[in-house]
Amino acid sequence: VDTKTPQYNTSDATSFASVSARDRWPIILTGAIDDLHRATAKETNAEKHDEGKKITAGLAALKYELQHDRKLTPLVDDGSPDIKGYNEELEQRGNPNWFNVPWLYAECYLYRRMATLFATSTHWKNYDVFAAQKQSTFRSSRPAVLELAAHYNDLTQQLQSQKSALAHASDAEREQAEQVLFTEMCEICLWGNATDLSLLTNLSYEDIQKLQGSASRKANEKKILVNDFHAAFAALKKAQKAGTADRRVDIVLDNAGFELFVDLVLAGYLLQSGLATQIVLHPKNIPWFVSDVIPADFGSLLNVLVNAQTFYETPSEDDLARGTTPQPLSDKERKDLQLLFENWSTLYAQGSIVMRPNAFWTEAGSYWRLPSTAPALYQDLQTSTLVIFKGDLNYRKLTCDAQWDPTTSFAEALGPLGASDSGVRVLALRTCKADVVVGLKPGEDERLRAMEGGGGESGMRKWAWSGKWAVVSFCDGKTA
Ligand code: F6P
Ligand code: MG
């Protein structure tokens, strides 16, 4: 079911796969080891303490195997049915070594293997080694969070009184205004994807804060290389006008923290504007690619909003080290976060926003396999009006992480999901952090490579690794 086009491989020195396996993954594992080491040291229960040490050793062994280019070993059975698929595929792929293995499979295997260490323990089953990192990065996006909270609350009010504001506008004018707003909300949601912890090795906090503010969003429109927002809006509008009662939008989530925050901004907007009647969020079941959303992250986010003062005003370890104290929240800021909390928790309590986990999202395969390996999930997504896939990894999985010519159409790169009768309407919101990219105009890749830091004559598509460019690609599987 996978494409015949070769996939990116960690053996290809010109791809980000190679940099990832050699440089990024060891750093990520070191971070996990440090986190667990610290948690274990604080642990007073002797049994849990010893088990923590054992898991730490397991992580260290994994790092050793990776750095010494050993073979990927079969995963131990931790009781979940997906292990079988991982191990069968490993065998089919000829038991590869770390530095000569398809990038997508190996990176998924890495996080799945880490998860087996915790799943087979007694005391650490639900421990997320990336949780602390997710929380502290979210805290550092405070300026953008406060700006957006205020913006969202204003918008909520406007939408509630919109009839009066646009009373004298024509239908066409009203729709035009709606499309502008829709695009803005989607852009917020798109650039929120630049905040990905697995890439923090490249981007500074300052870079991230720049990407998150509203001024930068305008400036960044030129960085959206494929821009299909209009088509996605048209599909939602058409369903709304047709009076379809259930108009569901699905969001296949990517990262926790700031990105989840902006996903909820978009979700709330779609519901309150009437462009959707329900939002289904798809999280991961296990800690994944460092910062991806697991169900617990949703609760943590709401907790932050309701306890905003404690969250933002308690000095962090960094503050303590530097002897600084965090700026207190103003009354207005506190109220804004409170209002946001009430709005989102109401939507959640009403069932307008729901979370729907599925093991498929943490399998190693691409989404070319969705119809064959997860038929029930496939059918579920077919009943949705629009399925939004967030982020880089989802895009890699949609396109099979294959070495497409960049002018290949998005529909072709989607495989089965790209068929006009797939029944799934796909919108990918992705900031580019990996080699694969499709749907570009002829000459565009060459132009970008020629720019400073773009890769030049090196054979590397470096411009696509940084998270500074984006693609917004739409494919309508409901036209046949
Ligand atoms: O390319 C770097 C990388 O960490 C990939 O491993 C992965 O596809 C991606 O970024 C994660 O980014 P995102 O959170 O946007 O999926
Ligand atoms: Mg991610």
Short mmCIF file of C-alpha atoms and ligand atoms in Angstrom, two decimals, residues 16 20 24-25 28 103-104 107 111 193-199 254-255 259 288-289 291-292 390-396 401 429-435 464-465, ligand 1:
data_model
loop_
_atom_site.label_atom_id
_atom_site.label_comp_id
_atom_site.label_asym_id
_atom_site.label_seq_id
_atom_site.Cartn_x
_atom_site.Cartn_y
_atom_site.Cartn_z
CA PHE A 16 17.57 16.02 7.34
CA SER A 20 18.19 13.85 12.80
CA ARG A 24 18.97 15.39 17.08
CA TRP A 25 17.88 12.03 18.47
CA ILE A 28 16.40 14.18 22.67
CA TRP A 103 13.56 7.95 8.47
CA LEU A 104 9.84 7.74 9.18
CA GLU A 107 11.74 7.87 14.24
CA TYR A 111 9.36 6.87 20.52
CA ASN A 193 3.21 24.66 14.65
CA ALA A 194 6.58 26.40 14.55
CA THR A 195 6.73 25.79 18.31
CA ASP A 196 7.91 22.23 18.20
CA LEU A 197 10.21 21.04 20.92
CA SER A 198 11.98 18.45 18.83
CA LEU A 199 13.32 21.35 16.75
CA ASP A 254 0.40 17.86 16.66
CA ASN A 255 2.10 19.59 19.58
CA GLU A 259 0.16 24.77 19.42
CA TRP A 288 5.51 11.15 20.84
CA PHE A 289 8.05 13.24 18.95
CA SER A 291 5.97 17.59 22.18
CA ASP A 292 2.92 15.91 20.64
CA LYS A 390 -1.43 19.73 11.89
CA GLY A 391 2.30 19.91 11.59
CA ASP A 392 5.30 18.39 10.01
CA LEU A 393 5.05 14.77 11.06
CA ASN A 394 1.43 14.51 9.93
CA TYR A 395 2.49 15.94 6.56
CA ARG A 396 5.32 13.43 6.29
CA ASP A 401 7.82 10.73 3.64
CA LEU A 429 -1.35 23.03 7.95
CA ARG A 430 2.37 22.49 8.07
CA THR A 431 5.49 24.49 8.75
CA CYS A 432 8.27 22.71 6.87
CA LYS A 433 10.73 20.88 9.11
CA ALA A 434 11.72 18.01 6.85
CA ASP A 435 12.76 17.34 3.24
CA ALA A 464 12.67 23.14 4.21
CA TRP A 465 14.25 22.09 7.51
O1 F6P B 1 12.09 17.49 11.02
C1 F6P B 1 12.27 17.56 12.37
C2 F6P B 1 11.17 16.97 13.11
O2 F6P B 1 11.45 16.81 14.45
C3 F6P B 1 10.75 15.66 12.51
O3 F6P B 1 11.38 14.66 13.13
C4 F6P B 1 9.30 15.60 12.72
O4 F6P B 1 8.67 15.22 11.55
C5 F6P B 1 8.94 16.98 13.04
O5 F6P B 1 10.05 17.77 13.09
C6 F6P B 1 8.13 17.17 14.23
O6 F6P B 1 7.47 18.34 13.97
P1 F6P B 1 5.94 18.50 14.16
O7 F6P B 1 5.77 18.63 15.62
O8 F6P B 1 5.61 19.73 13.40
O9 F6P B 1 5.29 17.28 13.58
#
